[in-house]
mmCIF file of C-alpha atoms and ligand atoms in Angstrom:
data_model
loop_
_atom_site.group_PDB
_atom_site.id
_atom_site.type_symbol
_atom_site.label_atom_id
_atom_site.label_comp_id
_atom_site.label_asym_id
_atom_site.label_seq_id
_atom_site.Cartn_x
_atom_site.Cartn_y
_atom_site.Cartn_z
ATOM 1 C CA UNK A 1477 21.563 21.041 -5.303
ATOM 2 C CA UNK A 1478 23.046 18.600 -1.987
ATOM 3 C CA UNK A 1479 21.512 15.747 -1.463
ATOM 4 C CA UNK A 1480 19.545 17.225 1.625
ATOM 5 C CA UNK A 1481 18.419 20.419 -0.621
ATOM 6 C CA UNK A 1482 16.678 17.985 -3.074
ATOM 7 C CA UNK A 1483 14.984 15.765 0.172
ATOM 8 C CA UNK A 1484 13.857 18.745 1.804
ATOM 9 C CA UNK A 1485 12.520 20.403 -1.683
ATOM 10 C CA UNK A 1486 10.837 16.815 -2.119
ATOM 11 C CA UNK A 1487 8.961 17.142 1.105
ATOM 12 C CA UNK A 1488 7.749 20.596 0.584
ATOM 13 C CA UNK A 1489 6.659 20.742 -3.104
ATOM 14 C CA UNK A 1490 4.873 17.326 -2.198
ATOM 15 C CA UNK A 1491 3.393 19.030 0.997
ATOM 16 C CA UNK A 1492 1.990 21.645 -1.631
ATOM 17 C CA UNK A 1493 0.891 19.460 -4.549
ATOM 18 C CA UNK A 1494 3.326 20.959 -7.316
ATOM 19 C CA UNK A 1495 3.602 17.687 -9.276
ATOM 20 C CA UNK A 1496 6.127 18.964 -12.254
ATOM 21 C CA UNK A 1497 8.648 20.183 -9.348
ATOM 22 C CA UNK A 1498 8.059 16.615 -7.557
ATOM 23 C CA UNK A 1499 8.631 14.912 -11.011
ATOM 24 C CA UNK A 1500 12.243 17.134 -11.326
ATOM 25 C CA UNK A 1501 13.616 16.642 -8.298
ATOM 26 C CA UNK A 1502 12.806 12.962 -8.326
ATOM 27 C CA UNK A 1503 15.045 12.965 -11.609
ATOM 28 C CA UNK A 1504 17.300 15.126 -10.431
ATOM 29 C CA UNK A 1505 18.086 12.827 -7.724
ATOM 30 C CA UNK A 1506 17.945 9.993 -9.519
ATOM 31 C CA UNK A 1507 20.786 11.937 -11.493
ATOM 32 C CA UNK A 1508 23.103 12.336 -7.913
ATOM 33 C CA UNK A 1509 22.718 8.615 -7.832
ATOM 34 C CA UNK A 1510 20.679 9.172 -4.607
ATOM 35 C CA UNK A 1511 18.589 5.808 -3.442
ATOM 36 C CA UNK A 1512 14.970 5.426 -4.659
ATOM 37 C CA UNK A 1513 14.172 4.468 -0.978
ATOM 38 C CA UNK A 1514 15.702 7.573 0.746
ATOM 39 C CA UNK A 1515 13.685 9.525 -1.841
ATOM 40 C CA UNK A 1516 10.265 7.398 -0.738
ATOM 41 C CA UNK A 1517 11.067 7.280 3.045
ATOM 42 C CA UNK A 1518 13.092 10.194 4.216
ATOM 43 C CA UNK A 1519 10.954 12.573 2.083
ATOM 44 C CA UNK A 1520 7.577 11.613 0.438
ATOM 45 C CA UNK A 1521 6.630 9.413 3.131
ATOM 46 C CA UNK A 1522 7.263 11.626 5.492
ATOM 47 C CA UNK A 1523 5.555 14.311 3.557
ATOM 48 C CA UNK A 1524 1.932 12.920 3.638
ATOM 49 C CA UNK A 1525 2.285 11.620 6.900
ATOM 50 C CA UNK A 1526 2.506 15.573 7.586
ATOM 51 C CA UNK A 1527 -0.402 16.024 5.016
ATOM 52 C CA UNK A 1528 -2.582 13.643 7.004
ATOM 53 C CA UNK A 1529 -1.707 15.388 10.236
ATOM 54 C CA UNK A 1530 -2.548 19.020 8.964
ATOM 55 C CA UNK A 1531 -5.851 17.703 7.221
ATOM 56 C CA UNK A 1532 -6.754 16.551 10.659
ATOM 57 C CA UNK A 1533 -6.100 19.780 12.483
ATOM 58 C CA UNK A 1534 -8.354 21.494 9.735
ATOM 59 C CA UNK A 1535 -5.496 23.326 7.870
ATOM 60 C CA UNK A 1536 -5.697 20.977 5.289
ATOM 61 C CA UNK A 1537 -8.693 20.016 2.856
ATOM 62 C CA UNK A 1538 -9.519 17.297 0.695
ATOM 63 C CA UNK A 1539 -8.099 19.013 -2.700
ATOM 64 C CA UNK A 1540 -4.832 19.622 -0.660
ATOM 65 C CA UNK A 1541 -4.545 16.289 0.234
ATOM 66 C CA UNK A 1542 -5.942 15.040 -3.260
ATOM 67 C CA UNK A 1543 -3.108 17.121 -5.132
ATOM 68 C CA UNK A 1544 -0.517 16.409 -2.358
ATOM 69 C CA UNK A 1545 -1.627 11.971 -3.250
ATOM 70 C CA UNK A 1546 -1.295 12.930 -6.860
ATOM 71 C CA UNK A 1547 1.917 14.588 -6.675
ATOM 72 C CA UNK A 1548 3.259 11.675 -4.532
ATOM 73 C CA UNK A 1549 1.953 9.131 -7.112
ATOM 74 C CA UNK A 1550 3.982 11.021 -10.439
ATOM 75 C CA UNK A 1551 6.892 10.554 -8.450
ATOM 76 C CA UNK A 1552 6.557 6.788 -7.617
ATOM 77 C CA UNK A 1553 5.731 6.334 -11.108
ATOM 78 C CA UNK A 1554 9.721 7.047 -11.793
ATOM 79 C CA UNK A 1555 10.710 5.282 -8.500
ATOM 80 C CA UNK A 1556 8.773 2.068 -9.584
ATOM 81 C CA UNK A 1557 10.814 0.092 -11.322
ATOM 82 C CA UNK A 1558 13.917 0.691 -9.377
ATOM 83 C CA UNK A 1559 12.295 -0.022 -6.426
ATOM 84 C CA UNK A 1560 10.885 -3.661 -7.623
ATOM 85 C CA UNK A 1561 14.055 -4.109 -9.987
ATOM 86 C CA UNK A 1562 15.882 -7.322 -7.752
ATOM 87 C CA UNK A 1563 15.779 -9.698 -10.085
ATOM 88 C CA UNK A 1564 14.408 -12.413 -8.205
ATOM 89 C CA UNK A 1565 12.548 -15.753 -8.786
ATOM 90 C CA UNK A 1566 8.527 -15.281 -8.492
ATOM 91 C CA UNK A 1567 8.418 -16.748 -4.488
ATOM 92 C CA UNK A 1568 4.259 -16.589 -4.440
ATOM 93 C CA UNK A 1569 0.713 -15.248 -5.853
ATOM 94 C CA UNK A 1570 -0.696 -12.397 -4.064
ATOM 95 C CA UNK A 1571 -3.983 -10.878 -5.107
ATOM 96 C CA UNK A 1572 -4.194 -7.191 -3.929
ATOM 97 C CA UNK A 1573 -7.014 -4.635 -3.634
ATOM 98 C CA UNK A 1574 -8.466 -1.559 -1.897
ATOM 99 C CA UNK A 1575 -11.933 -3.060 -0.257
ATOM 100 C CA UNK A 1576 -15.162 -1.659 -1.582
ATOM 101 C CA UNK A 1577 -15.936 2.169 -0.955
ATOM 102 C CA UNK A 1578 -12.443 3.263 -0.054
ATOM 103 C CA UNK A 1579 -10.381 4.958 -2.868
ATOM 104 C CA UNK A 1580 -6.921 5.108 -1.526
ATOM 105 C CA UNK A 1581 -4.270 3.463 -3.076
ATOM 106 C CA UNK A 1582 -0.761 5.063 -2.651
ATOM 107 C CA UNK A 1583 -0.150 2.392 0.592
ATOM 108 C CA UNK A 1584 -1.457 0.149 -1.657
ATOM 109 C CA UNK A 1585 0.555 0.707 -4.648
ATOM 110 C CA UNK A 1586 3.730 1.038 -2.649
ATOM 111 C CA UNK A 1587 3.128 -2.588 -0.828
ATOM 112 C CA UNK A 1588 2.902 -3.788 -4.332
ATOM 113 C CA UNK A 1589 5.961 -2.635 -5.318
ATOM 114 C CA UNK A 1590 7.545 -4.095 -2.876
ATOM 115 C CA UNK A 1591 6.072 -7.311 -2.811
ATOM 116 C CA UNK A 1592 7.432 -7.239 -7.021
ATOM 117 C CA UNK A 1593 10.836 -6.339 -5.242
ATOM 118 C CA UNK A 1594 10.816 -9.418 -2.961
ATOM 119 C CA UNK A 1595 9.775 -11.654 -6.069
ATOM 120 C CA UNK A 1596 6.302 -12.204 -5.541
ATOM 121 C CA UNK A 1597 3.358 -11.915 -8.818
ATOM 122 C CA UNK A 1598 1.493 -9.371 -7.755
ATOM 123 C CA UNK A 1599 -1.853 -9.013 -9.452
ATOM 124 C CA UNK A 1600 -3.716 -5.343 -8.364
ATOM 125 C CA UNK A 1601 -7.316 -5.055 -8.439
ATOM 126 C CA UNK A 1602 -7.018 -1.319 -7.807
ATOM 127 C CA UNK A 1603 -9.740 0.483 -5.901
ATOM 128 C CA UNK A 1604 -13.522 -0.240 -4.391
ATOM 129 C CA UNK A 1605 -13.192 -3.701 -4.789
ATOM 130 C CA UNK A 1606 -16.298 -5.164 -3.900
ATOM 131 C CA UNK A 1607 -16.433 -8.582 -1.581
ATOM 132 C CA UNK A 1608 -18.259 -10.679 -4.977
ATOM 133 C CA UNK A 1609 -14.923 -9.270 -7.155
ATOM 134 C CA UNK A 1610 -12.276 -10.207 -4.885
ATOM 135 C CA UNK A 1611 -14.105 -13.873 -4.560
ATOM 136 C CA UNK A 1612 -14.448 -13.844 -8.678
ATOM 137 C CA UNK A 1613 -10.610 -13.242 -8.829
ATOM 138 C CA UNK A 1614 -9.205 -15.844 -5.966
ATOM 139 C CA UNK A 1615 -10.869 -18.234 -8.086
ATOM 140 C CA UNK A 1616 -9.232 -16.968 -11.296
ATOM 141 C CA UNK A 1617 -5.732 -16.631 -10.857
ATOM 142 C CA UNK A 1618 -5.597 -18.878 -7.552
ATOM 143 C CA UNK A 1619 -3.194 -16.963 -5.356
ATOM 144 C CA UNK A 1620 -1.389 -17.970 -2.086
ATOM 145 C CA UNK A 1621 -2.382 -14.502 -0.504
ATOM 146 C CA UNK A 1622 -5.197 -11.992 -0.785
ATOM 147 C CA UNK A 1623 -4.581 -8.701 0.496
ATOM 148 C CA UNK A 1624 -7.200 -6.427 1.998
ATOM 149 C CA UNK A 1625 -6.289 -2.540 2.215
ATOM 150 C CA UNK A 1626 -8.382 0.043 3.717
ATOM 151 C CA UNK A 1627 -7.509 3.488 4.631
ATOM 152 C CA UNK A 1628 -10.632 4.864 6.664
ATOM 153 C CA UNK A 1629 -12.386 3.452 9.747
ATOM 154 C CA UNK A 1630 -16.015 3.554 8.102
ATOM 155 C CA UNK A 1631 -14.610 1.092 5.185
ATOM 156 C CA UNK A 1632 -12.120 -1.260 7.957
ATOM 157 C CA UNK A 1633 -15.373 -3.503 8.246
ATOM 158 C CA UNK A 1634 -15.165 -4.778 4.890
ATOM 159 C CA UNK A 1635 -12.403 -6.562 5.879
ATOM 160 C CA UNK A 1636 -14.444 -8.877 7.427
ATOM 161 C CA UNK A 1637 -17.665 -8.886 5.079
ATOM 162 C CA UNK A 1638 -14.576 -10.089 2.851
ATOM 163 C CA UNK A 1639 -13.672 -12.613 4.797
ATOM 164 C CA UNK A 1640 -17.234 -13.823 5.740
ATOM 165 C CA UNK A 1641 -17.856 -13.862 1.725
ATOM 166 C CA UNK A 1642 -14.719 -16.542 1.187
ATOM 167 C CA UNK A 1643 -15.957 -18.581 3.946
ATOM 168 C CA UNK A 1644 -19.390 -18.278 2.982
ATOM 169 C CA UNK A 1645 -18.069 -19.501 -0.777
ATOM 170 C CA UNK A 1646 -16.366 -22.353 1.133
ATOM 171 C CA UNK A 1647 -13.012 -20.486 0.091
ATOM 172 C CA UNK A 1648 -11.121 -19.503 3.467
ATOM 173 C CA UNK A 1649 -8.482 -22.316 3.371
ATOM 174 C CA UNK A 1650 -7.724 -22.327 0.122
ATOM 175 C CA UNK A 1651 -6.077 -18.681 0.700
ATOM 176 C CA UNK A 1652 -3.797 -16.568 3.129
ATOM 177 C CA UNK A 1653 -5.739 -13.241 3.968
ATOM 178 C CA UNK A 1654 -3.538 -10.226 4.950
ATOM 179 C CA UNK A 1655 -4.971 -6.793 5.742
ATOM 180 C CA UNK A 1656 -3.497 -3.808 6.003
ATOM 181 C CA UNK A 1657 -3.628 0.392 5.810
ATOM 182 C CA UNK A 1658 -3.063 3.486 7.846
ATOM 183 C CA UNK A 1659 -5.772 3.199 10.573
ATOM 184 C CA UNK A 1660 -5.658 -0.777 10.954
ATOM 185 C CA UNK A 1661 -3.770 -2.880 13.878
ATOM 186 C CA UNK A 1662 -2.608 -5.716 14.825
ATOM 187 C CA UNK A 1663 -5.432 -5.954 17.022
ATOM 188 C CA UNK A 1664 -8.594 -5.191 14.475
ATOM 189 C CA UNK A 1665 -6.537 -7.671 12.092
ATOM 190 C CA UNK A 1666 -6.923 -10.699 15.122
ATOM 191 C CA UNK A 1667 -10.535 -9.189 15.369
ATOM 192 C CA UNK A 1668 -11.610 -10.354 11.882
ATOM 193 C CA UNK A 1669 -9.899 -12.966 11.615
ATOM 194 C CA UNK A 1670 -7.517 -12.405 8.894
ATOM 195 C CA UNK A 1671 -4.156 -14.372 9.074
ATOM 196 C CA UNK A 1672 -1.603 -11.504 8.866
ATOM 197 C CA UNK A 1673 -1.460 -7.858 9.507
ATOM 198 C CA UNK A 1674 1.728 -5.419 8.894
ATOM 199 C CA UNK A 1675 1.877 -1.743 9.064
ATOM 200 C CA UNK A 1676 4.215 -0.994 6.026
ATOM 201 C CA UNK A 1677 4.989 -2.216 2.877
ATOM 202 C CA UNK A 1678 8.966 -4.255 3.997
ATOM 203 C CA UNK A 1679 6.989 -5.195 6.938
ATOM 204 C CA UNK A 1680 4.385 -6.907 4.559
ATOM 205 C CA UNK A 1681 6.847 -8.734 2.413
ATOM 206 C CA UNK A 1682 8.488 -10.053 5.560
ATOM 207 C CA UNK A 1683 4.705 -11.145 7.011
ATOM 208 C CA UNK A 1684 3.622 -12.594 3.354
ATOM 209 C CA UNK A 1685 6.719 -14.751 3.338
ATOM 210 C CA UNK A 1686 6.396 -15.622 7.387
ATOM 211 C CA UNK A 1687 2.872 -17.015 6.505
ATOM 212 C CA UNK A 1688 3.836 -18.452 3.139
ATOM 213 C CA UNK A 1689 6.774 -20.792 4.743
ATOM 214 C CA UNK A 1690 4.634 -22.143 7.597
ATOM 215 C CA UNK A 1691 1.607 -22.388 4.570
ATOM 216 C CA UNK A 1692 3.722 -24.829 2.688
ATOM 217 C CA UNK A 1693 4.917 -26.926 5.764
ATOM 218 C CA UNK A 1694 1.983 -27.420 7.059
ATOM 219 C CA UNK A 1695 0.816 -28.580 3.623
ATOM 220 C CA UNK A 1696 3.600 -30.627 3.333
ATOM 221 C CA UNK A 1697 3.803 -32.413 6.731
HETATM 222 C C1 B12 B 1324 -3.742 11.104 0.117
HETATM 223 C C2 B12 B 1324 -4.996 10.932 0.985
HETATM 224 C C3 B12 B 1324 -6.241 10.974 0.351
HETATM 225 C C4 B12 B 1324 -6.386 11.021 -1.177
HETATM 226 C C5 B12 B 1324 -6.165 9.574 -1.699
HETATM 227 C C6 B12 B 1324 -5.378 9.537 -2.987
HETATM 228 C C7 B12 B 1324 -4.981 8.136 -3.346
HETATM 229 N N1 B12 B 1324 -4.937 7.890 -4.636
HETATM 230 O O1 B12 B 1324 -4.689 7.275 -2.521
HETATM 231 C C8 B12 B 1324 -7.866 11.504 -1.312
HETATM 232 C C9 B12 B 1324 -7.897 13.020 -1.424
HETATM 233 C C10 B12 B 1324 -8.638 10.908 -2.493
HETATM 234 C C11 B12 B 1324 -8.455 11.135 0.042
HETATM 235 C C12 B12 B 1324 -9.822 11.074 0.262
HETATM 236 C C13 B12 B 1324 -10.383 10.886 1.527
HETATM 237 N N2 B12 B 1324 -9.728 10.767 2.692
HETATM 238 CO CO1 B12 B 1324 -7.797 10.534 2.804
HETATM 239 N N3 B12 B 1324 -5.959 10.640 3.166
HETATM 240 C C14 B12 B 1324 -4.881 10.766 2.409
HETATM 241 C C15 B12 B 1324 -3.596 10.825 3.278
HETATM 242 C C16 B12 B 1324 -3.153 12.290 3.380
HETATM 243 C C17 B12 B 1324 -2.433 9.996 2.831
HETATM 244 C C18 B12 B 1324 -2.716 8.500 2.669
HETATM 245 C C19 B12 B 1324 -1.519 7.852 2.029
HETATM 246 O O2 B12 B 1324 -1.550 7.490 0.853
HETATM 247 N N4 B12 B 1324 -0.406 7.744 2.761
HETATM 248 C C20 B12 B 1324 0.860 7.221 2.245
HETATM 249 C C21 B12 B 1324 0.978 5.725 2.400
HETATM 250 C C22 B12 B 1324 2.349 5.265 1.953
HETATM 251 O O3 B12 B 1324 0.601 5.478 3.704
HETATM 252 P P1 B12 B 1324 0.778 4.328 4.776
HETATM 253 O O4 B12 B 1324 -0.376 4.245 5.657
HETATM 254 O O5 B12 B 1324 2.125 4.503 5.415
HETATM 255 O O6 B12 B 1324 0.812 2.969 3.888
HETATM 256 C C23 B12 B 1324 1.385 1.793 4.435
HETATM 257 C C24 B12 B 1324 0.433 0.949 5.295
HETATM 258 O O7 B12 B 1324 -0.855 1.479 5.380
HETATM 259 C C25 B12 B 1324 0.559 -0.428 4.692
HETATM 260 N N5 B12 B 1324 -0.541 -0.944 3.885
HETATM 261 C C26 B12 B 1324 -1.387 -0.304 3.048
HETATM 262 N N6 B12 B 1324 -2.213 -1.176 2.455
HETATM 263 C C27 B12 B 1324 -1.890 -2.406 2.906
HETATM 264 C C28 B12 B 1324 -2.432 -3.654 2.613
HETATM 265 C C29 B12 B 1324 -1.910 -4.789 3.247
HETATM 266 C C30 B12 B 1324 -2.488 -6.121 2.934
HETATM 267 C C31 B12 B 1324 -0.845 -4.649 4.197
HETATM 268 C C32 B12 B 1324 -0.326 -5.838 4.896
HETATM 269 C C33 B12 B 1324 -0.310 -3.385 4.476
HETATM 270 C C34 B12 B 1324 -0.826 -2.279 3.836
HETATM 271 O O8 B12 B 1324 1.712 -0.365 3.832
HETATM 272 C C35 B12 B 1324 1.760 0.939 3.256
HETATM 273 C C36 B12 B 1324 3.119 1.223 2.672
HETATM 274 O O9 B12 B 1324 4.173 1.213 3.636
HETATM 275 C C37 B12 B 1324 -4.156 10.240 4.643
HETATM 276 C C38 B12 B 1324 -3.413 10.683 5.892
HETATM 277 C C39 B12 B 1324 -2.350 9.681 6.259
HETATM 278 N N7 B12 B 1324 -1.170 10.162 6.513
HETATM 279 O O10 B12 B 1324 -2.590 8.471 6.294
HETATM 280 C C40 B12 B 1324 -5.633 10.655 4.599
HETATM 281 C C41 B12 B 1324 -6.695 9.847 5.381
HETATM 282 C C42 B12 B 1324 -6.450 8.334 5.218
HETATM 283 N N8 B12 B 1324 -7.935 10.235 4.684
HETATM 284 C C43 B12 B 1324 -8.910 10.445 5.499
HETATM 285 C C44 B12 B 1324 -10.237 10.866 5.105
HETATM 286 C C45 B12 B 1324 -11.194 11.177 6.238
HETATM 287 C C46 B12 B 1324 -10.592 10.946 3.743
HETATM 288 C C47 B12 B 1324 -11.984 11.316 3.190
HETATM 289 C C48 B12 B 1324 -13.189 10.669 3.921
HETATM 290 C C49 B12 B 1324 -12.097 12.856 3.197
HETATM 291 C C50 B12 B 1324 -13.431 13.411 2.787
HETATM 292 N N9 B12 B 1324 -14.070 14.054 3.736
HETATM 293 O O11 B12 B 1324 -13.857 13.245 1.651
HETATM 294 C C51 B12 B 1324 -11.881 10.837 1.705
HETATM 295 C C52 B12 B 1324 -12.396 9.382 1.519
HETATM 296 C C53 B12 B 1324 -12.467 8.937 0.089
HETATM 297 C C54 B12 B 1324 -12.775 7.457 -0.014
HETATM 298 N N10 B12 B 1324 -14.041 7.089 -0.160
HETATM 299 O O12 B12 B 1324 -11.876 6.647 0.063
HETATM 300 C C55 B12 B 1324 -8.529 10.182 6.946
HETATM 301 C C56 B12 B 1324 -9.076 8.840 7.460
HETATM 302 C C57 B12 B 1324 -9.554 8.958 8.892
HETATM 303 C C58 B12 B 1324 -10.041 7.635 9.390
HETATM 304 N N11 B12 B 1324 -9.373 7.136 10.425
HETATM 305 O O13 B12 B 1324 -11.001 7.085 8.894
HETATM 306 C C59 B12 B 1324 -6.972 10.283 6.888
HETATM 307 C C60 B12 B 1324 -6.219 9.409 7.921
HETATM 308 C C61 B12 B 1324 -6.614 11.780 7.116
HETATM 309 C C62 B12 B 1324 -6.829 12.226 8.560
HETATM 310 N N12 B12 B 1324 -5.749 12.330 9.322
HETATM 311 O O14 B12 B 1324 -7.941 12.444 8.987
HETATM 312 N N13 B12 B 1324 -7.479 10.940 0.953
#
């Protein structure tokens, strides 16, 4: 198979959920010495983004889109490690979670990933994190950045219930709060009050950083 034969098969057996074909033509590619990120953005990305769009016109249900997430996820599995492999020094903390009542986490995952890429620890609380875990952790591993994600409108709120819990707990300053997920802007980030926004995973690890730096001067000065 070409190059473009395996991106295009990528994009439609994710489109259709068929996880063992996903799983093969991620190794296959891997094989052609193709790049891990052409495989994530010029194909699987790209494939749920279409996934999304059909499930809103009504063509697409939630077991489509459940096997379509799962399919997605075997693949990234493989991708993983080549993705984060950079081998460089840990630059920060960062404390990650889905907020409470939301179970997406392949935007999640993925910003992770990068993050480990870019050299930061990343420690993942994984899904429906509730506002009284996310407090129990900050205080645990004492991270530079907390990371909110939230992938529907009806769970964006918790966002700031999150942030209302650190500052009720006395613990705003202490940490950097990012949010982030597909229905969330720049603008509903300035709303709650959260210190950085971005709208993909590189564009995270460039904000983390950003806000990191100016962190540490100000703390220095
Ligand atoms: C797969 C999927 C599912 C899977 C989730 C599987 C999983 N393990 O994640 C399942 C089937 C479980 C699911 C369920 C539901 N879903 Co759904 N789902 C999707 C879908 C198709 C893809 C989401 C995805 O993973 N995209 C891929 C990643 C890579 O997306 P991304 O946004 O580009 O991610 C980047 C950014 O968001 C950012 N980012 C993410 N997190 C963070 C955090 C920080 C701190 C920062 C800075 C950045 C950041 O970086 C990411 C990487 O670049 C979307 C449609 C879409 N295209 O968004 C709908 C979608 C999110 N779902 C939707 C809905 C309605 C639901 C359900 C309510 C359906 C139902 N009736 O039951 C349930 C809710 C379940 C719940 N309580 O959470 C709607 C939400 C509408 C809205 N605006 O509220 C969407 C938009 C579909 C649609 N077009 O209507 N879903």
């Amino acid at each position: 198979m070409t190059p473009e034969e395996i991106l295009k098969g990528l994009y439609d057996e994710t489109l259709v959920g068929n996880g063992p074909k996903v799983l093969d033509l991620t190794q296959e590619a891997l094989g052609l010495d193709m790049e891990p990120q052409s495989l994530l953005f010029d194909a699987l990305i790209p494939s749920l983004e279409e996934v999304g769009a059909r499930f809103e016109r009504g063509d697409f249900f939630v077991p489509e889109m459940l096997i379509a997430g799962r399919a997605m996820a075997g693949a990234m599995e493989v991708l993983r490690p080549l993705l984060a492999d950079t081998g460089v020094e840990t630059v920060g903390k960062f404390l990650m979670g889905t907020v409470k009542g939301d179970v997406h986490d392949i935007g999640k995952n993925l910003v992770n990933i990068m993050l480990e890429g870019a050299g930061f620890e990343v420690i993942d609380l994984g899904v429906q994190v509730a506002p009284e875990t996310f407090l129990a952790k900050i205080e645990e591993h004492q991270p530079d950045i907390v990371g909110f994600s939230a992938f529907l409108t009806t769970t964006m709120p918790m966002f700031k219930a999150n942030i209302n819990a650190l500052q009720k707990a006395g613990m705003r300053d202490e940490v950097i709060v990012m949010v982030g997920g597909a229905p969330v802007t720049q603008e509903y980030a300035d709303a709650v009050g959260a210190d950085g926004y971005a709208a993909d995973a590189s564009g995270c690890v460039r904000k983390a950083k950003a806000l990191l730096k100016e962190k540490r001067a100000r703390v220095s000065a």
